[in-house]
């Protein structure tokens, strides 16, 4: 892809202060915060970009999957702008935003193998073109980000769990506690994380009061186990990808957990072993953000997609149920 790509504004409003007393995201609070802040955030983004509504060619908003209250507020806001300005509206699957981010950041061509690791998802997919995702495997229980969040809670590290576990792991000894590597070496590309979380819990119970050292060592052991499982499953997926496409990669990692430096480093080794490279977006574009939704919307808009304002928000919307925009077949290699 040779097109110039530039992020003019990408504002993220963190609601962490509102949610942290509860140790997790509270759906009601999330929906209300979206309602209170979104108009101001859109205005601030336009200001930062130096643009007015009259400069826009289209409006993209995510319609899911995700906590439905916040998704509805975003969808209504996007649709209202499109309607008021007579602009095309594009409904974006939030997972597709993660899946296509490497094309925004690195201009990556199709196909590639995607490891999508977020708070709600853990999947390996072959990305063939916009809207065409073939699933190789996924988690049979917890998502990997969920495992980070639950482990953080068990260790008293607070919310959000991922970054807190990563910080503790950086100073801990990963070898002190022998934790399981669920699904390692199994045929196929599925994952499981609930056994690992249970193993952390039983260690915590056995130790009783955790010293800072215990906490850091458990975090390090947990993160090492996750990294090893991800590496093993991704190696299997790269073999399948190579057999099917005749190419060794590239490998892309996306989603909130892709912000983890230890996991990125391990995946870079996996890619190298397979004779390919790892493409990992900068951390701020791994966790949920507006730029990835705008980019997926732009890709679809360019391929001719226009969605009706009646398009519905969806709490559940698997990536492999998407289809390419109608009439997009000519551009499959774009
Ligand atoms: O993609 P994302 O922002 O939202 C979802 O779509 O779920 O991912 C959020 C998840 C959370 O579970 C969070 O703990 C995890 O990503 N996460 C991390 C890190 N930063 C965020 N996990 C491990 N290490 C990190 N540095
Ligand atoms: Zn996400």
Coordinates of C-alpha atoms and ligand atoms in Angstrom, one line a residue:
X1 CA 0.0 0.0 0.0
X2 CA 1.5 3.2 -1.0
X3 CA -1.2 5.7 0.1
X4 CA -0.2 8.3 2.6
X5 CA -1.7 7.5 5.9
X6 CA -1.7 10.0 8.8
X7 CA -3.5 10.0 12.1
X8 CA -4.7 13.5 12.6
X9 CA -6.2 12.9 16.0
X10 CA -6.7 9.9 18.2
X11 CA -8.1 10.8 21.6
X12 CA -8.7 8.2 24.2
X13 CA -10.8 9.1 27.2
X14 CA -9.9 6.7 30.1
X15 CA -12.7 5.9 32.4
X16 CA -10.4 4.1 34.8
X17 CA -11.0 6.5 37.7
X18 CA -14.8 5.8 37.5
X19 CA -14.4 2.0 37.4
X20 CA -11.3 1.3 39.6
X21 CA -13.2 1.3 42.9
X22 CA -15.2 -1.7 41.6
X23 CA -12.2 -3.7 40.3
X24 CA -13.5 -3.9 36.8
X25 CA -15.7 -2.2 34.2
X26 CA -19.2 -1.5 35.3
X27 CA -21.5 -1.5 32.2
X28 CA -23.9 1.1 33.6
X29 CA -21.1 3.5 34.5
X30 CA -19.4 2.9 31.1
X31 CA -22.6 3.7 29.2
X32 CA -23.3 6.9 31.2
X33 CA -19.6 8.1 30.8
X34 CA -19.9 7.6 27.0
X35 CA -23.0 9.7 27.0
X36 CA -21.5 12.5 29.0
X37 CA -18.2 12.7 27.2
X38 CA -18.6 11.7 23.6
X39 CA -19.8 15.0 22.1
X40 CA -16.9 16.9 23.7
X41 CA -14.4 14.3 22.6
X42 CA -15.5 14.5 19.0
X43 CA -15.2 18.3 19.1
X44 CA -11.8 18.1 20.7
X45 CA -10.6 15.5 18.1
X46 CA -11.7 17.8 15.2
X47 CA -10.0 20.7 16.9
X48 CA -6.8 18.8 17.3
X49 CA -7.0 17.6 13.7
X50 CA -7.6 21.2 12.5
X51 CA -10.8 20.0 10.7
X52 CA -14.5 20.8 10.6
X53 CA -17.4 18.5 9.9
X54 CA -17.4 20.0 6.3
X55 CA -13.9 18.4 5.7
X56 CA -15.1 14.8 6.3
X57 CA -15.7 12.2 3.6
X58 CA -17.5 9.8 5.8
X59 CA -18.2 8.7 9.3
X60 CA -17.2 5.3 10.8
X61 CA -18.3 4.0 14.2
X62 CA -18.0 0.6 15.8
X63 CA -21.2 -1.3 16.2
X64 CA -19.7 -4.0 18.3
X65 CA -18.8 -6.5 19.6
X66 CA -18.5 -5.0 23.1
X67 CA -20.4 -3.7 26.1
X68 CA -23.6 -2.6 24.4
X69 CA -24.4 0.6 26.3
X70 CA -21.2 2.3 25.2
X71 CA -21.4 0.9 21.7
X72 CA -24.9 2.3 21.3
X73 CA -23.9 5.8 22.3
X74 CA -21.0 5.7 19.8
X75 CA -23.1 4.3 17.1
X76 CA -25.9 6.9 17.6
X77 CA -23.3 9.7 17.6
X78 CA -21.7 8.5 14.4
X79 CA -25.0 8.1 12.7
X80 CA -26.2 11.5 13.8
X81 CA -23.2 13.2 12.3
X82 CA -23.6 11.3 9.1
X83 CA -27.3 12.1 8.9
X84 CA -26.8 15.8 9.7
X85 CA -24.0 16.2 7.2
X86 CA -25.2 13.9 4.5
X87 CA -22.1 11.8 4.8
X88 CA -21.7 8.0 4.1
X89 CA -21.8 5.9 7.3
X90 CA -19.7 2.8 7.8
X91 CA -20.4 0.3 10.5
X92 CA -17.1 -1.2 11.8
X93 CA -16.6 -4.4 13.7
X94 CA -14.3 -3.4 16.6
X95 CA -12.2 -6.6 16.1
X96 CA -11.7 -5.7 12.5
X97 CA -10.2 -2.5 13.7
X98 CA -7.6 -4.5 15.6
X99 CA -7.1 -6.8 12.6
X100 CA -6.4 -4.1 10.1
X101 CA -4.2 -1.8 12.4
X102 CA -1.0 -3.2 10.9
X103 CA -2.1 -1.9 7.5
X104 CA -2.5 1.6 9.1
X105 CA 0.8 1.5 10.9
X106 CA 3.0 -0.5 8.5
X107 CA 1.2 -0.5 5.2
X108 CA 1.1 -4.3 5.4
X109 CA -0.2 -6.3 2.4
X110 CA -2.5 -9.3 2.6
X111 CA -2.4 -12.1 3.5
X112 CA -1.0 -12.3 7.1
X113 CA -1.5 -14.4 10.2
X114 CA -3.2 -12.5 13.0
X115 CA -2.9 -13.3 16.7
X116 CA -5.7 -11.2 18.3
X117 CA -5.3 -11.0 22.0
X118 CA -7.6 -8.7 23.9
X119 CA -9.9 -8.5 27.0
X120 CA -12.7 -10.4 25.3
X121 CA -10.8 -12.4 22.6
X122 CA -7.9 -14.7 21.9
X123 CA -7.9 -16.0 18.4
X124 CA -5.6 -16.9 15.5
X125 CA -6.8 -16.0 12.1
X126 CA -5.6 -15.9 8.5
X127 CA -6.4 -12.3 7.2
X128 CA -6.9 -12.6 3.5
X129 CA -8.5 -9.3 2.7
X130 CA -10.8 -6.7 4.2
X131 CA -13.7 -8.7 5.6
X132 CA -12.2 -12.2 4.9
X133 CA -10.9 -13.8 8.1
X134 CA -10.4 -17.5 8.4
X135 CA -10.2 -18.7 12.0
X136 CA -7.6 -21.2 12.9
X137 CA -8.4 -21.4 16.6
X138 CA -9.4 -19.6 19.7
X139 CA -9.8 -19.9 23.4
X140 CA -12.1 -22.5 24.7
X141 CA -12.6 -20.6 28.0
X142 CA -11.1 -17.3 29.2
X143 CA -9.6 -14.6 26.9
X144 CA -6.0 -13.9 27.5
X145 CA -6.6 -10.3 28.7
X146 CA -9.3 -11.6 31.0
X147 CA -6.7 -14.0 32.5
X148 CA -4.4 -11.0 33.0
X149 CA -7.2 -9.0 34.7
X150 CA -8.2 -11.9 37.0
X151 CA -4.6 -12.7 37.9
X152 CA -4.0 -9.0 38.8
X153 CA -7.1 -9.1 41.0
X154 CA -5.8 -12.3 42.7
X155 CA -2.4 -10.7 43.3
X156 CA -4.0 -7.5 44.6
X157 CA -2.5 -5.5 41.7
X158 CA -5.7 -3.5 40.9
X159 CA -7.4 -2.7 37.6
X160 CA -6.6 -2.7 34.7
X161 CA -4.7 -5.9 35.2
X162 CA -2.5 -6.2 32.1
X163 CA -0.2 -3.3 32.6
X164 CA 0.0 -3.9 36.4
X165 CA 1.0 -7.6 35.9
X166 CA 3.6 -6.6 33.3
X167 CA 5.2 -4.1 35.7
X168 CA 5.3 -6.7 38.5
X169 CA 6.6 -9.4 36.1
X170 CA 9.4 -7.2 35.0
X171 CA 11.0 -7.4 38.5
X172 CA 9.9 -11.0 39.4
X173 CA 11.5 -14.4 39.0
X174 CA 9.5 -16.4 36.4
X175 CA 11.2 -19.6 37.4
X176 CA 10.1 -19.6 41.1
X177 CA 6.6 -21.0 40.6
X178 CA 6.0 -23.8 38.2
X179 CA 2.7 -22.9 36.5
X180 CA 1.0 -25.0 33.8
X181 CA 1.1 -24.3 30.1
X182 CA -2.4 -25.3 29.0
X183 CA -2.8 -26.8 25.5
X184 CA 0.9 -26.6 24.8
X185 CA 1.9 -29.2 22.2
X186 CA -1.6 -30.1 21.3
X187 CA -2.7 -30.4 17.7
X188 CA -4.6 -27.4 16.3
X189 CA -4.5 -23.8 17.4
X190 CA -6.9 -23.5 20.3
X191 CA -6.1 -21.9 23.7
X192 CA -7.2 -22.3 27.3
X193 CA -6.4 -20.0 30.2
X194 CA -8.7 -20.9 33.0
X195 CA -6.4 -23.7 34.4
X196 CA -3.5 -21.2 34.5
X197 CA -5.7 -18.7 36.5
X198 CA -6.8 -21.5 38.8
X199 CA -3.1 -22.5 39.4
X200 CA -2.3 -18.9 40.3
X201 CA -5.2 -18.9 42.7
X202 CA -4.2 -22.0 44.5
X203 CA -0.6 -20.7 44.8
X204 CA -2.0 -17.5 46.3
X205 CA -4.1 -19.4 48.8
X206 CA -1.2 -21.6 49.8
X207 CA 1.1 -18.7 50.4
X208 CA -1.5 -16.8 52.5
X209 CA -0.3 -13.2 52.8
X210 CA 1.7 -12.3 49.7
X211 CA 5.0 -10.4 50.1
X212 CA 5.9 -8.0 47.3
X213 CA 8.4 -10.6 46.2
X214 CA 5.8 -13.4 46.0
X215 CA 3.5 -11.1 44.1
X216 CA 6.2 -10.2 41.5
X217 CA 7.4 -13.8 41.1
X218 CA 3.8 -15.0 40.6
X219 CA 3.2 -12.3 38.0
X220 CA 6.4 -13.2 36.2
X221 CA 5.5 -16.9 36.3
X222 CA 2.1 -16.2 35.0
X223 CA 3.3 -13.9 32.2
X224 CA 6.0 -16.4 31.2
X225 CA 3.4 -19.2 31.0
X226 CA 1.1 -17.1 28.8
X227 CA 3.9 -16.1 26.5
X228 CA 4.9 -19.7 26.1
X229 CA 1.4 -20.9 25.3
X230 CA 0.9 -18.0 22.8
X231 CA 4.3 -18.9 21.2
X232 CA 3.4 -22.6 20.9
X233 CA -0.1 -22.1 19.5
X234 CA 1.2 -19.4 17.1
X235 CA 4.0 -21.6 15.9
X236 CA 1.4 -24.2 14.9
X237 CA -0.7 -21.6 13.2
X238 CA 2.3 -20.3 11.2
X239 CA 2.9 -23.8 10.0
X240 CA -0.7 -24.1 8.8
X241 CA -0.6 -20.6 7.2
X242 CA 2.6 -21.5 5.3
X243 CA 1.1 -24.8 4.1
X244 CA -2.1 -23.0 2.9
X245 CA -0.6 -19.8 1.4
X246 CA 2.9 -20.8 0.5
X247 CA 4.2 -17.9 2.6
X248 CA 5.8 -18.1 6.0
X249 CA 4.0 -15.0 7.4
X250 CA 4.1 -12.2 8.3
X251 CA 2.8 -12.5 11.8
X252 CA 0.7 -9.7 13.3
X253 CA -0.2 -9.3 16.9
X254 CA -3.1 -7.0 17.9
X255 CA -5.5 -6.2 20.7
X256 CA -4.8 -4.9 24.2
X257 CA -2.5 -7.7 25.3
X258 CA -0.3 -7.0 22.3
X259 CA 0.9 -3.9 24.3
X260 CA 2.9 -6.3 26.6
X261 CA 6.6 -6.1 25.8
X262 CA 7.5 -9.5 27.1
X263 CA 4.8 -11.2 24.9
X264 CA 5.9 -9.1 21.9
X265 CA 9.5 -10.2 22.4
X266 CA 8.5 -13.9 22.6
X267 CA 6.4 -13.6 19.4
X268 CA 9.2 -11.9 17.6
X269 CA 11.3 -15.0 18.3
X270 CA 8.5 -17.2 17.0
X271 CA 8.3 -15.3 13.8
X272 CA 12.0 -15.4 13.3
X273 CA 12.1 -19.2 13.8
X274 CA 9.4 -19.5 11.2
X275 CA 11.5 -17.4 8.7
X276 CA 9.2 -14.4 8.9
X277 CA 8.8 -11.2 10.9
X278 CA 6.5 -9.9 13.6
X279 CA 4.5 -6.7 13.0
X280 CA 3.2 -5.2 16.2
X281 CA 1.5 -1.8 16.3
X282 CA 2.7 0.7 18.9
X283 CA 1.2 0.0 22.3
X284 CA -1.3 2.9 22.2
X285 CA -2.7 1.5 18.9
X286 CA -3.0 -2.0 20.4
X287 CA -5.5 -1.1 23.1
X288 CA -8.9 0.1 22.0
X289 CA -8.7 3.4 20.2
X290 CA -10.5 5.5 17.6
X291 CA -7.8 5.5 14.9
X292 CA -8.2 1.8 14.3
X293 CA -12.0 2.2 13.9
X294 CA -11.5 5.1 11.5
X295 CA -8.9 3.1 9.5
X296 CA -11.1 0.0 9.2
X297 CA -14.0 2.4 8.1
X298 CA -11.7 4.0 5.6
X299 CA -10.7 0.7 4.1
X300 CA -14.3 -0.3 3.7
X301 CA -15.4 3.1 2.4
X302 CA -12.7 2.9 -0.2
X303 CA -14.1 -0.5 -1.3
X304 CA -17.6 1.0 -1.7
X305 CA -19.3 0.2 1.5
X306 CA -22.1 2.3 2.8
X307 CA -24.2 1.2 5.7
X308 CA -27.8 2.3 6.4
X309 CA -28.5 4.3 9.5
X310 CA -30.7 1.4 10.6
X311 CA -27.6 -0.8 11.0
X312 CA -27.8 -2.4 14.5
X313 CA -25.2 -2.5 17.3
X314 CA -24.2 -6.1 18.2
X315 CA -22.8 -7.3 21.5
X316 CA -21.6 -10.4 19.8
X317 CA -20.2 -10.2 16.2
X318 CA -17.4 -12.8 15.4
X319 CA -14.8 -11.7 12.9
X320 CA -15.1 -14.8 10.8
X321 CA -18.8 -13.9 10.1
X322 CA -17.9 -10.7 8.3
X323 CA -17.8 -10.4 4.6
X324 CA -15.9 -8.1 2.2
X325 CA -17.7 -5.0 1.1
X326 CA -20.0 -5.7 -1.8
X327 CA -18.2 -5.3 -5.1
X328 CA -14.8 -5.4 -3.5
X329 CA -13.5 -8.5 -5.2
X330 CA -11.4 -6.6 -7.7
X331 CA -9.3 -5.1 -4.9
X332 CA -8.5 -8.3 -3.1
X333 CA -4.8 -7.7 -3.2
X334 CA -5.0 -4.0 -2.4
Ligands
LIG1 O1 -8.3 -4.5 23.1 P1 -8.6 -4.0 24.4 O2 -8.1 -2.6 24.8 O3 -10.1 -4.1 24.8 C1 -10.8 -5.2 24.4 O4 -11.2 -5.2 23.2 O5 -11.0 -6.1 25.2 O6 -7.9 -5.0 25.4 C2 -8.0 -4.8 26.8 C3 -7.2 -6.0 27.5 C4 -7.4 -5.9 29.0 O7 -7.7 -7.2 29.5 C5 -6.0 -5.5 29.5 O8 -5.7 -6.0 30.8 C6 -5.1 -6.0 28.5 O9 -5.8 -5.8 27.3 N1 -3.8 -5.3 28.4 C7 -2.6 -5.9 28.7 C8 -1.6 -4.9 28.7 N2 -2.3 -3.7 28.4 C9 -3.6 -4.0 28.2 N3 -2.3 -7.2 29.0 C10 -1.0 -7.5 29.2 N4 0.0 -6.6 29.2 C11 -0.3 -5.3 28.9 N5 0.7 -4.4 28.9
LIG2 ZN1 -10.4 -4.3 21.6

